[in-house]
PDB file of C-alpha atoms in Angstrom:
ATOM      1  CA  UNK Y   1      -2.688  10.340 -23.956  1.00  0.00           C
ATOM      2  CA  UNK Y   2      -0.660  11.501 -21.335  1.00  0.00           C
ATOM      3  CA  UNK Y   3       1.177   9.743 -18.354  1.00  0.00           C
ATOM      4  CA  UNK Y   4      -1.844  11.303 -15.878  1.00  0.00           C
ATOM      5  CA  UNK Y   5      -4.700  10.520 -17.807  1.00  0.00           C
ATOM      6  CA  UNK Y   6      -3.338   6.947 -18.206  1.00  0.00           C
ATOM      7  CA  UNK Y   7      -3.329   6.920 -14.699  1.00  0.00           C
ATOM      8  CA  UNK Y   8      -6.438   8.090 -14.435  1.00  0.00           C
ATOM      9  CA  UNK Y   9      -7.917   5.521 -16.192  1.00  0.00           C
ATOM     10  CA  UNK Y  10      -5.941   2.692 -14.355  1.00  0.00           C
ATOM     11  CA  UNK Y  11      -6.860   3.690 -11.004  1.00  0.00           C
ATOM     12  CA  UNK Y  12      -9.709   5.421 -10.972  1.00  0.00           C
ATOM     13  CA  UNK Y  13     -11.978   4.750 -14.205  1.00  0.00           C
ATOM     14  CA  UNK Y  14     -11.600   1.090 -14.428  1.00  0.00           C
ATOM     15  CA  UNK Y  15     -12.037   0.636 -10.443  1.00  0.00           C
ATOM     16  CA  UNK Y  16     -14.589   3.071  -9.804  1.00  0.00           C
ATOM     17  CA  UNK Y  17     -12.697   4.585  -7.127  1.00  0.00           C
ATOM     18  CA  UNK Y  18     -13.421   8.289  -6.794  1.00  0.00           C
ATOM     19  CA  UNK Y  19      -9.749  10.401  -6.579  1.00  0.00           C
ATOM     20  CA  UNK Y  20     -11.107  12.814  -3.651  1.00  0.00           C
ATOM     21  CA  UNK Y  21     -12.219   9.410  -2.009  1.00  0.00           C
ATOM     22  CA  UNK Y  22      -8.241   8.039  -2.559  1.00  0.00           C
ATOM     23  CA  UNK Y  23      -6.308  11.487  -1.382  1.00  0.00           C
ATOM     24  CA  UNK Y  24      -8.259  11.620   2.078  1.00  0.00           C
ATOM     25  CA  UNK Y  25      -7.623   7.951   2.790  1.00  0.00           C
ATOM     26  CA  UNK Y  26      -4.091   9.122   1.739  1.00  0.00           C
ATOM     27  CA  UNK Y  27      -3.762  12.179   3.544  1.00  0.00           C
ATOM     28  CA  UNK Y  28      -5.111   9.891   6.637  1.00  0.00           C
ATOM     29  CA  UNK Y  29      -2.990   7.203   6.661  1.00  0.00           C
ATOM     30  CA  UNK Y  30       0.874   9.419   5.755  1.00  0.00           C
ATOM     31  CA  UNK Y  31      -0.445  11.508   8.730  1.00  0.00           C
ATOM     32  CA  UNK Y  32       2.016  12.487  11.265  1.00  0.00           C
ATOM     33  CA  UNK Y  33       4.781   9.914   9.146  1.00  0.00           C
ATOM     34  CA  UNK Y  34       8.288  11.808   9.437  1.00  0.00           C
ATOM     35  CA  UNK Y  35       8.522   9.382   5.793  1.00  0.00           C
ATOM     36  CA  UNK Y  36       7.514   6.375   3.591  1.00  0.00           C
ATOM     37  CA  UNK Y  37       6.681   5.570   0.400  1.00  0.00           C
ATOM     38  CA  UNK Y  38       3.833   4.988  -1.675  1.00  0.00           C
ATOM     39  CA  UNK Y  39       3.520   3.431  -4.890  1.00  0.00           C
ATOM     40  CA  UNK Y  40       0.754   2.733  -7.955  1.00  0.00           C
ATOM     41  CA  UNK Y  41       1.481  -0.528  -9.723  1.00  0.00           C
ATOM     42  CA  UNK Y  42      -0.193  -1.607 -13.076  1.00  0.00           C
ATOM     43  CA  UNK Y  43       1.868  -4.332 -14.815  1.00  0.00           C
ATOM     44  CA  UNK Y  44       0.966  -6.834 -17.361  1.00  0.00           C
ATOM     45  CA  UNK Y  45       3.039  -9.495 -18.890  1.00  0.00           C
ATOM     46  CA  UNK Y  46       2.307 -12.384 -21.296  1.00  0.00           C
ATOM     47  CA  UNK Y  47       4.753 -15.452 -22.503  1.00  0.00           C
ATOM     48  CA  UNK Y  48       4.620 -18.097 -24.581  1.00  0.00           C
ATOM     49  CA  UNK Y  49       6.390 -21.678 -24.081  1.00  0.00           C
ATOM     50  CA  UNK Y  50       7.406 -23.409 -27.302  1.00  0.00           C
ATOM     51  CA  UNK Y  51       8.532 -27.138 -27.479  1.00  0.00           C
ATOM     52  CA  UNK Y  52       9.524 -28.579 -30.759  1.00  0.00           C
ATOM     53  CA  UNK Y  53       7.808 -25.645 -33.019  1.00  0.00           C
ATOM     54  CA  UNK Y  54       4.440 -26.178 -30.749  1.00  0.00           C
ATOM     55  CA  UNK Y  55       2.594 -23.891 -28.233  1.00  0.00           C
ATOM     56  CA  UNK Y  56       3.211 -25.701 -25.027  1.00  0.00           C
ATOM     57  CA  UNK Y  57       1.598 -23.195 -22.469  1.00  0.00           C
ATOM     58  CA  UNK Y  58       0.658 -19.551 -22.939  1.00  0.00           C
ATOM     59  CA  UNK Y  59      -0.002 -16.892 -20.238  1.00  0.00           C
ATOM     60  CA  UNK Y  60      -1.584 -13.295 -19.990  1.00  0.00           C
ATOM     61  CA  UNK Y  61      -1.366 -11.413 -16.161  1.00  0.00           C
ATOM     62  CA  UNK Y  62      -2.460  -8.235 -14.712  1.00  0.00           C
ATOM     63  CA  UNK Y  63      -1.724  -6.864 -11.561  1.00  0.00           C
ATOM     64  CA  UNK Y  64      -2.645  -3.792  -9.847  1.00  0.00           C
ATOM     65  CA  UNK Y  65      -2.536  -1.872  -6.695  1.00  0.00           C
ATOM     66  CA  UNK Y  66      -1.015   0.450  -4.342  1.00  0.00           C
ATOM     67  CA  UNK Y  67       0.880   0.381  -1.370  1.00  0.00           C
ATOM     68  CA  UNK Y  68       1.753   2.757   1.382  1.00  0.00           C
TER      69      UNK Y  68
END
């Protein structure tokens, strides 16, 4: 699969947010910006705490989101 239909499915599959939907909020809010920055996040992570050969906690997170 490649790195844009990954992202496809992140952000727009799995939210039901519609792309053309996205890009004119977009194209809205960077209008008439001399710059910024805008970012897509999708990170998950997972540990596991061991004390004395036992499980003492165990996590899973997911975050997503964007920001302008």
């Amino acid at each position: 699969m490649s790195n844009l239909a990954v992202t496809n499915d992140l952000f727009f599959e799995r939210t039901g947010m519609e792309p053309g939907r996205v890009e004119k909020l977009v194209g809205e809010a960077l209008s008439g910006m001399d710059d910024g920055e805008l970012f897509l996040e999708y990170s998950q992570s997972e540990s596991v705490a061991l004390d004395d050969g036992r499980i003492k906690s165990a996590s899973f997170d997911t975050t997503q989101g964007f920001g302008l």
